XYZ file of C-alpha atoms in Angstrom:
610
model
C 21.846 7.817 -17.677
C 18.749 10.064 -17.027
C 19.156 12.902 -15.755
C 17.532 12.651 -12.419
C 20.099 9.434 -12.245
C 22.813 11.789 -12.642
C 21.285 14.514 -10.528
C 21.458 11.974 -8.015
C 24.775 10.683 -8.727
C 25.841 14.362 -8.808
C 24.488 14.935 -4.881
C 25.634 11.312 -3.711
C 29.401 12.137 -5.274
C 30.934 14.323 -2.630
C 29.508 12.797 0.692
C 30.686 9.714 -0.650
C 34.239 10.791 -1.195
C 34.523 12.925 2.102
C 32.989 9.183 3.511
C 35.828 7.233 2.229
C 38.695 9.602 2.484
C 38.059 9.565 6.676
C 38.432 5.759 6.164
C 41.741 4.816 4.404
C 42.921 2.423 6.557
C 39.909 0.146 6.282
C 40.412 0.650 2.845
C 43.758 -0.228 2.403
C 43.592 -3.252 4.610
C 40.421 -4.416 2.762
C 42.579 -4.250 -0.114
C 45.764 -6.388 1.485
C 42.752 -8.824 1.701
C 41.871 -8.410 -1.394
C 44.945 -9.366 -2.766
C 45.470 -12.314 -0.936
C 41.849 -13.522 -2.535
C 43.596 -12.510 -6.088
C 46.644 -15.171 -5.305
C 44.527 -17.777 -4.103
C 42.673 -17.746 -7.857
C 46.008 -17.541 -9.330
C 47.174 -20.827 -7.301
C 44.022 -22.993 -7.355
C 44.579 -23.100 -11.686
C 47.743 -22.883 -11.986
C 48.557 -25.629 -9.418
C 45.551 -27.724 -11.160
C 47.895 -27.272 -14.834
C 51.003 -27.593 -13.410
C 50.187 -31.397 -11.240
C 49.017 -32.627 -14.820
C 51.570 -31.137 -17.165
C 54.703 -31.574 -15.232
C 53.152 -34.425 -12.417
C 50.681 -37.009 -13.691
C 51.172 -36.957 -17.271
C 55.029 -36.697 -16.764
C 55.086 -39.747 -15.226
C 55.712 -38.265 -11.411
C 52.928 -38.412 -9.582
C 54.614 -36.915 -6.857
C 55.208 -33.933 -8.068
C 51.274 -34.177 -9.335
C 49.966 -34.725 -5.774
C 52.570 -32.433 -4.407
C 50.621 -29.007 -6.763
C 47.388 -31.042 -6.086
C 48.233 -30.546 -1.889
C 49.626 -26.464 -3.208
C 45.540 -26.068 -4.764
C 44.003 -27.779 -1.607
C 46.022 -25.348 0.381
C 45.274 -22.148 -1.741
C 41.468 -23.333 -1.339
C 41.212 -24.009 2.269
C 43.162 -20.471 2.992
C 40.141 -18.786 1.701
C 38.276 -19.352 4.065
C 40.916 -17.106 6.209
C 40.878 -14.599 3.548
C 36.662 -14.313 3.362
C 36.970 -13.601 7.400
C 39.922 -10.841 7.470
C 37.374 -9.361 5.071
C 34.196 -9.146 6.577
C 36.236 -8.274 9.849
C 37.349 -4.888 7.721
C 34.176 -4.809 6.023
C 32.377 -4.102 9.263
C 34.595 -0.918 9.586
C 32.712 0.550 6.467
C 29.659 -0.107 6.942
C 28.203 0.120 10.333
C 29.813 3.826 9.984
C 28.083 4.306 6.850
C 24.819 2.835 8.742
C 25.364 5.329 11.770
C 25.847 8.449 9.541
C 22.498 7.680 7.565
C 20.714 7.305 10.642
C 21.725 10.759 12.358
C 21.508 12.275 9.027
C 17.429 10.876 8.931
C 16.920 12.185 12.539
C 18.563 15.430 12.130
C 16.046 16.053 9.306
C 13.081 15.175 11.013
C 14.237 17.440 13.753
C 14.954 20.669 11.815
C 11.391 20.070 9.950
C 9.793 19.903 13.340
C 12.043 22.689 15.352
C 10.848 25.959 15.442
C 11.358 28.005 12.348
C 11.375 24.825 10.442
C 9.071 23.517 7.852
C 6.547 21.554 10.752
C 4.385 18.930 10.398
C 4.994 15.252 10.813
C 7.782 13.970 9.071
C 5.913 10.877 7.619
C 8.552 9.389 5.654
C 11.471 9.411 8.767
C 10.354 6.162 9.960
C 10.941 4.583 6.828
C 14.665 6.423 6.600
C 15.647 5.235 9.769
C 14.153 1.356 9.721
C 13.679 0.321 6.133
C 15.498 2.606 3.943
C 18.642 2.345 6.356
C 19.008 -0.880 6.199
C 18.681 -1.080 2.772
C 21.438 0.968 2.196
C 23.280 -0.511 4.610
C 22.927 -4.411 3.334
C 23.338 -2.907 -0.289
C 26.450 -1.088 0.369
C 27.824 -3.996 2.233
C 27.005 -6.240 -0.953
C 28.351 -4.078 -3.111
C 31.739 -3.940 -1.500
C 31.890 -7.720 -1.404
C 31.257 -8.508 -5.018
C 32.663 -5.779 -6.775
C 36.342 -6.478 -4.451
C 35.846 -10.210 -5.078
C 35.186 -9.420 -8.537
C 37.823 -7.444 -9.677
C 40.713 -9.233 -7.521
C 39.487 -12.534 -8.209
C 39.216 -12.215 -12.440
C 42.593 -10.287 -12.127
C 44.235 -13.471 -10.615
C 42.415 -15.921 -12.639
C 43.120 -13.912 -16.025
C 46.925 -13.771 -15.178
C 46.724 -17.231 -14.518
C 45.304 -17.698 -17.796
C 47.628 -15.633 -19.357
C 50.457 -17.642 -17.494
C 49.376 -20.950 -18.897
C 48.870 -19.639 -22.711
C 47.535 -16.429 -23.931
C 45.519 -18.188 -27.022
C 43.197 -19.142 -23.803
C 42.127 -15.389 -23.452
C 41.751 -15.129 -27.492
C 38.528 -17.727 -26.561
C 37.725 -16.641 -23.171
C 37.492 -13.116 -23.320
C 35.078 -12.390 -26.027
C 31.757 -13.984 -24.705
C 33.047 -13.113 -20.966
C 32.986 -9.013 -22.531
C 29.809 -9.801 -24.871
C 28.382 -10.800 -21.474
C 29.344 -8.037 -19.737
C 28.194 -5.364 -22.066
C 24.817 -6.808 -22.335
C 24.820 -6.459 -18.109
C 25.689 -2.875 -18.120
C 23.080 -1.824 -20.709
C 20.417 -3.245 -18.099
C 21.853 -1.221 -15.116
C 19.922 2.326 -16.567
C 16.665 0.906 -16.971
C 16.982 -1.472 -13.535
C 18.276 1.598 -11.800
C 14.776 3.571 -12.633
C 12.532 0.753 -12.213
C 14.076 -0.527 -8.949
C 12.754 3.535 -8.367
C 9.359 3.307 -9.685
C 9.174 0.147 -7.852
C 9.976 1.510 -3.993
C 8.149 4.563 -5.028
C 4.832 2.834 -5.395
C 5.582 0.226 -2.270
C 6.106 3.479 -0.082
C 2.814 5.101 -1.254
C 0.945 1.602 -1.017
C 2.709 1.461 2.509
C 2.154 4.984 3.379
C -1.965 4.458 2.030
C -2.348 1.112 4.594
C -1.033 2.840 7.426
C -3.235 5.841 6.999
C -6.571 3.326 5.903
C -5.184 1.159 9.429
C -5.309 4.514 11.652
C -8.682 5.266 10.185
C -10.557 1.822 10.010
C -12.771 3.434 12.610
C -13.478 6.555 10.654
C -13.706 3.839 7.513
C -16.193 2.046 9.366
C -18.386 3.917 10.935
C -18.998 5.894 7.632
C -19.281 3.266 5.336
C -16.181 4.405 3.131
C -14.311 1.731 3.097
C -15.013 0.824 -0.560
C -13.657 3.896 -1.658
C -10.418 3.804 0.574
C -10.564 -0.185 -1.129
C -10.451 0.911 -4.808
C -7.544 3.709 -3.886
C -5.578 0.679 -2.783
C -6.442 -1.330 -5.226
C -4.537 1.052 -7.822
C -1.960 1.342 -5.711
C -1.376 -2.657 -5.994
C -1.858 -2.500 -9.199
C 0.444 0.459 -9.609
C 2.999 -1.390 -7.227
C 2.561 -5.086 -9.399
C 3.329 -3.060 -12.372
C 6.589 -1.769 -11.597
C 7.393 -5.389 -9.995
C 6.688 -6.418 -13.592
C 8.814 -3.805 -15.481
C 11.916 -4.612 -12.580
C 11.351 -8.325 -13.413
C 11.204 -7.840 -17.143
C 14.674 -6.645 -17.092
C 15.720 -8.354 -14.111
C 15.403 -11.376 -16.914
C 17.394 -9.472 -19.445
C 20.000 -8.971 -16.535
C 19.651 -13.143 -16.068
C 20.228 -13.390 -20.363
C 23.404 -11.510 -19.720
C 24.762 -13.484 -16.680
C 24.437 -16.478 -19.081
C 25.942 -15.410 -21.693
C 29.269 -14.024 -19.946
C 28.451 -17.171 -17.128
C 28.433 -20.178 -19.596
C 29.403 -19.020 -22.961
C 33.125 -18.942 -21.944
C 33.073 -22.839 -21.104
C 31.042 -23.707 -24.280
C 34.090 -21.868 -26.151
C 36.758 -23.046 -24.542
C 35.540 -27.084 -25.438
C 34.309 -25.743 -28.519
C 37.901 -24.532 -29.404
C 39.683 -27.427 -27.647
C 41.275 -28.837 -30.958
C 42.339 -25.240 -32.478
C 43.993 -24.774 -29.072
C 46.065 -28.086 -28.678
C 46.630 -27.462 -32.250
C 48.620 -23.931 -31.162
C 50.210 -25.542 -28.085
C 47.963 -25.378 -25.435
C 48.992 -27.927 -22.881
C 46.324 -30.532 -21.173
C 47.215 -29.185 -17.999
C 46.756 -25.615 -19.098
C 43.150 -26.862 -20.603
C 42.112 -28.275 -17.531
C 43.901 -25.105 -15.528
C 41.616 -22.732 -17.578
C 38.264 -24.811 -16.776
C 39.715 -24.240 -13.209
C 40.016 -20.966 -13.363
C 36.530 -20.100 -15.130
C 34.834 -22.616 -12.903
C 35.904 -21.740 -10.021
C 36.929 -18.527 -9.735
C 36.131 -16.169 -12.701
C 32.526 -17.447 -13.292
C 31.110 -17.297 -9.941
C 32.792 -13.979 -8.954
C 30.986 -12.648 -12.399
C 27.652 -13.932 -11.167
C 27.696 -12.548 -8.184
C 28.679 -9.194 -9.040
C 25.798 -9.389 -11.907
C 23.059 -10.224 -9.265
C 24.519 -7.851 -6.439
C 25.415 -4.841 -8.752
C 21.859 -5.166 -10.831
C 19.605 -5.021 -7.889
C 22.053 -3.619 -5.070
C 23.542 -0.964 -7.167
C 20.167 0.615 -8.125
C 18.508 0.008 -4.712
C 21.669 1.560 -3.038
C 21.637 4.765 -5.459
C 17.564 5.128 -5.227
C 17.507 4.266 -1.031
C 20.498 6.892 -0.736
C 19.300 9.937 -3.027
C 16.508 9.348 -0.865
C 18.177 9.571 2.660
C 20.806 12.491 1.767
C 18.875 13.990 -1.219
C 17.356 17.817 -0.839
C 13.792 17.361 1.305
C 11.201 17.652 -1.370
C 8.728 20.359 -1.530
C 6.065 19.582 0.275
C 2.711 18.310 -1.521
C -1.015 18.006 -0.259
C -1.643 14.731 0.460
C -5.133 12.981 -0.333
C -7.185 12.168 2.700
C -8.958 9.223 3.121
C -12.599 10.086 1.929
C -15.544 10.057 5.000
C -18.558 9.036 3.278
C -22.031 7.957 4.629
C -22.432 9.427 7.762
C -19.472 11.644 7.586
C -19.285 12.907 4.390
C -17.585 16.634 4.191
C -18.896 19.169 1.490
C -17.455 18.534 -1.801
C -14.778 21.471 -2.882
C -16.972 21.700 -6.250
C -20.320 20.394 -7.693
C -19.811 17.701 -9.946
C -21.349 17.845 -13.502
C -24.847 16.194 -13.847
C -24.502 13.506 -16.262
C -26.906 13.043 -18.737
C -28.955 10.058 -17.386
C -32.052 8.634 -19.050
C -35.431 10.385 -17.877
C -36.416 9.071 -14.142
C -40.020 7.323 -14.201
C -42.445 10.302 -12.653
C -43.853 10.150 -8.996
C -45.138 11.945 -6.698
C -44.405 15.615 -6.130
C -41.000 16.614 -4.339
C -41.316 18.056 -0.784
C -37.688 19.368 -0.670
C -35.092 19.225 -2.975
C -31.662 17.861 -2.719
C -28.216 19.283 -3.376
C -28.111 21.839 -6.260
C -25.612 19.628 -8.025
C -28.757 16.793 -8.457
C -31.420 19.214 -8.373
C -32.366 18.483 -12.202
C -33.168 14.783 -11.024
C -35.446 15.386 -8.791
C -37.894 17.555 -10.277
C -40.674 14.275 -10.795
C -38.290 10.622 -9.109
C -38.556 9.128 -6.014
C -36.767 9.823 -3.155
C -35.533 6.373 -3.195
C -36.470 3.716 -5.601
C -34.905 -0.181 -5.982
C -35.430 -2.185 -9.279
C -35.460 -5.976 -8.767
C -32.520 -5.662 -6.712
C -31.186 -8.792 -5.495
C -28.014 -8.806 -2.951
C -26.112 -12.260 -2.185
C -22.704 -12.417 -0.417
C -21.836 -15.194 -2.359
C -22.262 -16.817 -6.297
C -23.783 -20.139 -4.218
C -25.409 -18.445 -0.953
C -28.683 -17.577 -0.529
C -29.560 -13.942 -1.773
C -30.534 -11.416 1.465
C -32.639 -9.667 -0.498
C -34.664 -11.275 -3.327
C -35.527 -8.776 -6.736
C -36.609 -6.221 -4.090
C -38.986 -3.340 -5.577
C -39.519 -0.148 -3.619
C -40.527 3.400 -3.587
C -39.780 6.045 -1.000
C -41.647 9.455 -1.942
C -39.845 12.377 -1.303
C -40.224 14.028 2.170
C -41.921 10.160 3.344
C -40.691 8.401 6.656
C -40.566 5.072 6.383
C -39.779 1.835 8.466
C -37.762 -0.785 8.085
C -38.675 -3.774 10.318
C -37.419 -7.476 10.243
C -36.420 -9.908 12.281
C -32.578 -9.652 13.010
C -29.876 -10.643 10.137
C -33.088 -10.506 7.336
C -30.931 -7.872 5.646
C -31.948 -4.359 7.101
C -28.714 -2.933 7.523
C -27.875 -4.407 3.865
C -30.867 -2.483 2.539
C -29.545 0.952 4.330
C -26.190 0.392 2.867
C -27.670 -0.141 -0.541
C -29.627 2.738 -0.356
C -26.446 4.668 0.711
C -24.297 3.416 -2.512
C -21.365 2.172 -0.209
C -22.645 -1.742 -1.089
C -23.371 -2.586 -4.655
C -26.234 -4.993 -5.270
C -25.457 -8.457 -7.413
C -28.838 -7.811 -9.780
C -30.843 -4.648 -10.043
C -30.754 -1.033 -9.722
C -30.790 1.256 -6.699
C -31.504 4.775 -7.360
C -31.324 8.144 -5.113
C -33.104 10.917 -6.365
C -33.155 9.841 -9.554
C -29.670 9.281 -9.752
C -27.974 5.871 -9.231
C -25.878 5.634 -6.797
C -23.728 2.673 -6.792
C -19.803 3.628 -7.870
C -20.760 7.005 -7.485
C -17.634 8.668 -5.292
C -18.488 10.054 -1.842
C -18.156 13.793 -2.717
C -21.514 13.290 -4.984
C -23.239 10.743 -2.657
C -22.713 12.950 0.099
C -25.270 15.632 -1.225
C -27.592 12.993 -1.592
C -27.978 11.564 1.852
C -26.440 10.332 5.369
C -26.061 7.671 7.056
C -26.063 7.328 10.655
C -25.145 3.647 11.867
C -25.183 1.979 15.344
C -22.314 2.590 16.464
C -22.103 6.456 16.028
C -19.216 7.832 15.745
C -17.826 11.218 17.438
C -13.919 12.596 16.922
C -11.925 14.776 19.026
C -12.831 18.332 18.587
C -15.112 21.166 19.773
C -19.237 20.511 20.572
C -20.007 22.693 17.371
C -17.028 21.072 15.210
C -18.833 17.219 16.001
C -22.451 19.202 15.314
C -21.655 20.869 11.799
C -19.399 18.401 10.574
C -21.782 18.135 8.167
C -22.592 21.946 7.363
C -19.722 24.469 7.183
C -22.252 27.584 7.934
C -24.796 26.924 10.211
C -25.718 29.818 12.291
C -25.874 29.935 16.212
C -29.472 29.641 16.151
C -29.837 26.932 13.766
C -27.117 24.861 16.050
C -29.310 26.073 19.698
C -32.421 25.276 17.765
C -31.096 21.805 16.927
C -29.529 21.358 20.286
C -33.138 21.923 21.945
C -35.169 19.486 19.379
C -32.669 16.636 20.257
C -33.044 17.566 23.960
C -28.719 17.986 24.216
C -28.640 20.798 25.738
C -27.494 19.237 29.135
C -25.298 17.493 27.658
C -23.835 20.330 26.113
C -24.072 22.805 28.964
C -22.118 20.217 30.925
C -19.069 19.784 28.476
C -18.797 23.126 28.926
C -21.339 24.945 25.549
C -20.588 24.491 21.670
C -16.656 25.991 21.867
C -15.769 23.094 24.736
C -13.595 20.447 23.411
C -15.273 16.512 23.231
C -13.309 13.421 24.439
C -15.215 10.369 22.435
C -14.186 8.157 25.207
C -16.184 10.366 28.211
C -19.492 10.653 26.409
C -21.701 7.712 26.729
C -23.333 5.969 23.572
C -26.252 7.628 23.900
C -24.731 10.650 24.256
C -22.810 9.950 21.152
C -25.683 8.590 19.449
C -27.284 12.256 20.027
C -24.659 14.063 18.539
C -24.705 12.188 15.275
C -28.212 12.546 15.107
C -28.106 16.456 15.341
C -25.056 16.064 13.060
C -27.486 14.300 10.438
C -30.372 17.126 11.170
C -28.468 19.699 10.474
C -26.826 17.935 7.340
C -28.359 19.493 4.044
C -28.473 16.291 2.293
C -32.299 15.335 1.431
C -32.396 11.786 2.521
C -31.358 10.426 6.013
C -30.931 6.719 6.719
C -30.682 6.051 10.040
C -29.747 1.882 10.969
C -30.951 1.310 14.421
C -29.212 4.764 14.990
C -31.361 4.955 18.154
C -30.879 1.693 19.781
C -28.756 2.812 22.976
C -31.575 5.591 23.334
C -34.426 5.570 26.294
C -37.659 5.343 24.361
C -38.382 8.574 25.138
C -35.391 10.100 23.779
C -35.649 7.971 20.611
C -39.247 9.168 20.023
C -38.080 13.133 20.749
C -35.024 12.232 18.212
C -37.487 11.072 15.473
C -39.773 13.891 15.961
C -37.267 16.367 15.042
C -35.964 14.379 12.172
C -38.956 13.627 11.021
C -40.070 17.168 11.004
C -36.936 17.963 9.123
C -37.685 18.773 5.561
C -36.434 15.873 3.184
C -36.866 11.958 3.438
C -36.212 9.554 6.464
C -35.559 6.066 6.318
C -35.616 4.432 9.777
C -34.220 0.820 10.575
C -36.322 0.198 13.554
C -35.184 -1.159 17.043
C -38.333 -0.289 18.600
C -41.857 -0.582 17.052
C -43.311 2.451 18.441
C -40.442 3.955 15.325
C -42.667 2.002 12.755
C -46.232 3.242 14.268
C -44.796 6.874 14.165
C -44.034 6.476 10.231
C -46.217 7.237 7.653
C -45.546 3.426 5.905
C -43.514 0.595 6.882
C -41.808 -1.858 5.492
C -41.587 -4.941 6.466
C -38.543 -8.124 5.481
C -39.343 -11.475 5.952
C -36.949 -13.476 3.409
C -39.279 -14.563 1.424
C -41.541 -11.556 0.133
C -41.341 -7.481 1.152
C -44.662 -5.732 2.443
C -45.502 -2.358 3.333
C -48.296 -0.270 4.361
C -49.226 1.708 7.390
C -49.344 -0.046 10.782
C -53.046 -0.331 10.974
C -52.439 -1.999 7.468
C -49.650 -4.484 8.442
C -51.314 -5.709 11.105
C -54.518 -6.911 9.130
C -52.053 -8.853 6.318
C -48.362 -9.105 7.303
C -48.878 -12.052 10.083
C -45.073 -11.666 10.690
C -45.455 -7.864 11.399
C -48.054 -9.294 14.405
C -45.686 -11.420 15.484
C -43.734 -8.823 15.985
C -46.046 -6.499 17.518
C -46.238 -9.037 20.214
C -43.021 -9.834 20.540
C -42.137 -5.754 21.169
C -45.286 -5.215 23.358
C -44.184 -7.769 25.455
């Protein structure tokens, strides 16, 4: 046994005890039960031995029909027996169910009491639904077999005894080969059956938290990340499944050898036992006896005590074991356009040397500074993006070049792949051929800590969480001074808005501000973001035109790169190039440009002037 087995068996020992000893009359009358289940095996082969010894093959088939009606009676009173049972059965259990239950809430209270440990008691919802009834269904099983088990194989090996003890010289040894083999599994089940409810509480734990946050997940584009984490949780989860199967087969080797062995003995050994004066009623009273009584109560108590036993032991050491130290928890990563400052600067890896371009305006995080000394801003490489192996790609070996400190335009018509290009660009979707690089750097697989100094995303649907005006501002920046935030406030023209939520300390409700409104503050929230590239995808569209040209002003006045999705065309005629998706071939150029060659760019023209 390991020793945090017998750690736990050590803690379990004296609640169970004090448990029990306030319940002896259950137990005993359980027990009267018991017995009466012990005399019914006894009858059933004896009766069977004794209406073809002394009845049939004595000539008196009387006598034979009159043990035959003693077995039928034996057989039918179980059913009598298996209900005064469960009726004292209930008497253990539900108590044991009740006492797990207060014990669960009483430690979720003293954590959150005052003077107790606080915070949220994640786990007590599992003690009191899951983990509860675990124990209690396991406990419950547990009492059944092992009972049935022991009073049953005591009647039915008296019996056998009774009828001739050379029968035990062939029973026994397979039926104890059997059982040896089962108890050597009962370690190793015990501490995978832990491993296993280990990793389904941490994948359970990691889909609640990834369900609460499937807004935060969206609207930052982080849900491949949060994807991966619970992908090794699966996998983490499927392999202890496979380790509690592995021996869950060894367990099923073991049940067949004490389960069948027995019966292949005793007609192995049927000469060598008539041979030492073994009756042909005692014969067929011993196939009787292991047929219908030994046998099944040993395969039962096999399948009950290999996965019950451990699951009761881990589910309990869990419920009344010491509260474990508490331990940080990982947060679901905000990427895109809500990444937080990573705690350290990753490494640069060495990556080969980026093709040279033009001169940088402004340079990006320190951590990628080295990579942007001669690279684009933004550069794709034949990249080619289908959402599907037989589908038609979105975007076809796409080649582009953004020049640091450039604004440039995205314009389509819709569904041509615009947001699919942003989200490219921004590493949270990888393309099926090519090569997307930031700053020299590529960026798909890269984690969110290191794509987050390269640039934001803002998306449509902006997103804005319950805290103070200058908490939703700086999400992005942890030391922005008063005069940067006023500053930014009065390019973005939020200073109503702010004045009337009551200045930067005031306290935002998401659901009172308006889209625009929220749209605003993830704009300033991307301005004042240090990252050198922002992407914004139709981050504008609930703005008034003149709002969305103020907005674009100020970003575009920001020192770094800006990549616009437009909703308007006056966004494209304010860039310095645009870039225009058709589905069949790219284009850019400046407006004046685009209109002379790109005759879908006119069509749109006319379509927005009108």
């Amino acid at each position: 046994m390991t020793s945090t087995e017998a750690g736990a068996l050590r803690r379990l020992a004296p609640p169970a005890r004090r448990f029990l000893a306030h319940r002896k009359g259950v137990l005993i009358r359980l027990a009267l039960w018991s017995l009466a289940e012990s005399g019914q095996a006894f009858l059933v082969g004896h009766a069977v031995a004794r209406s073809v010894d002394e009845g049939f093959l004595a000539g008196d088939p009387r006598r034979g029909l009159l043990w035959l009606g003693v077995a039928l009676v034996a057989v039918l009173s179980g059913a009598r027996v298996v209900r005064g049972v469960f009726a004292q059965l209930a008497g253990v259990t539900e108590p044991l169910r009740d006492g797990l239950v207060r014990h669960a809430v009483d430690r979720s209270m003293a954590r959150a009491a005052p003077g107790g440990p606080g915070g949220t008691d994640r786990a007590a919802v599992s003690r009191l639904t899951n983990q509860v009834e675990i124990a209690r269904d396991s406990f419950a099983g547990l009492v059944l077999t092992l009972r049935s088990f022991v009073f049953t194989a005591a009647g039915a090996l008296l019996g056998l005894l009774s009828l001739h003890p050379a029968l035990l010289v062939v029973v026994l040894p397979p039926l104890a080969a059997g059982l040896a083999l089962f108890l050597v599994t009962l370690r190793p089940m015990a501490a995978a059956q832990r491993r296993a409810l280990a990793a389904d509480e941490a994948l359970g734990e990691h889909a609640a938290s990834a369900r609460a946050a499937l807004r935060d997940l969206t609207a930052c584009g982080t849900g491949p990340g949060a994807e991966r984490h619970g992908a090794d949780l699966v996998a983490d989860a499927a392999a202890a499944a496979r380790t509690l199967a592995g021996w869950a087969a060894v367990r099923t080797a073991a049940l067949g050898v004490a389960g069948h062995l027995p019966v292949l003995a005793l007609l192995v050994a049927v000469e060598w036992l008539r041979g030492h004066g073994v009756s042909v009623g005692a014969l067929l009273g011993a196939f009787t006896y292991l047929v219908q009584s030994l046998l099944p109560a040993l395969h039962t108590l096999m399948t009950a005590l290999g996965a019950a036993g451990s699951r009761l032991l881990v589910v309990l050491d869990r419920i009344l074991g010491p509260e474990p130290e508490p331990e940080p928890e990982p947060e679901l990563e905000l990427g895109s356009g809500l990444e937080s400052e990573p705690a350290s600067e990753p490494e640069p890896e060495p990556e080969p040397e980026p093709e040279s371009g033009p001169s940088t305006a402004s340079a990006p995080a320190a951590a990628f500074a080295v990579h942007t000394a001669a690279a684009p801003a933004v550069e794709l490489r034949s990249v080619t993006l289908s959402y599907g192996v037989r589908a038609e790609p979105v975007l076809d070996a796409l080649d582009l070049r953004v020049a640091p400190g450039e604004h440039l335009a995205v314009v389509g018509p819709s569904g041509i792949g615009k947001s699919t290009l942003t989200r490219l660009v921004a590493g949270t979707l990888a393309p099926s051929r090519g090569e997307v690089r930031v700053a020299g750097r590529v960026v798909t697989g890269r984690p969110a800590a290191e794509l987050a100094a390269l640039r934001v995303l803002v998306p449509q649907d902006a997103y804005v969480f319950s805290g103070t005006v200058g908490d939703n501002l700086a999400y992005l920046r942890t030391d922005p001074s008063p005069a940067e935030l006023d500053a930014a406030v009065e390019a973005f023209g939020l200073a109503p808005l702010v004045e009337r939520l009551g200045g930067l300390d005031a306290t935002v409700r998401p659901a009172e501000l308006s889209p625009g409104e929220r749209q605003l503050v993830a704009l300033v929230r991307a301005y004042l973001s240090p990252a050198p590239l922002l992407l914004l995808d139709e981050a504008t569209c609930h703005l008034d035109p003149a709002s969305e040209a103020r907005a674009e002003k100020a970003l575009a006045g920001r020192s770094g790169t800006l990549v616009v999705v437009a909703h308007r065309l006056s966004s494209a005629v304010r860039a310095d190039r645009t870039l225009v998706l058709d589905g069949i071939r790219a284009q850019s150029g400046t407006h004046a440009e685009l209109l002379g060659r790109s005759p879908l760019y006119r069509d749109l023209t006319g379509h927005w002037n009108s």
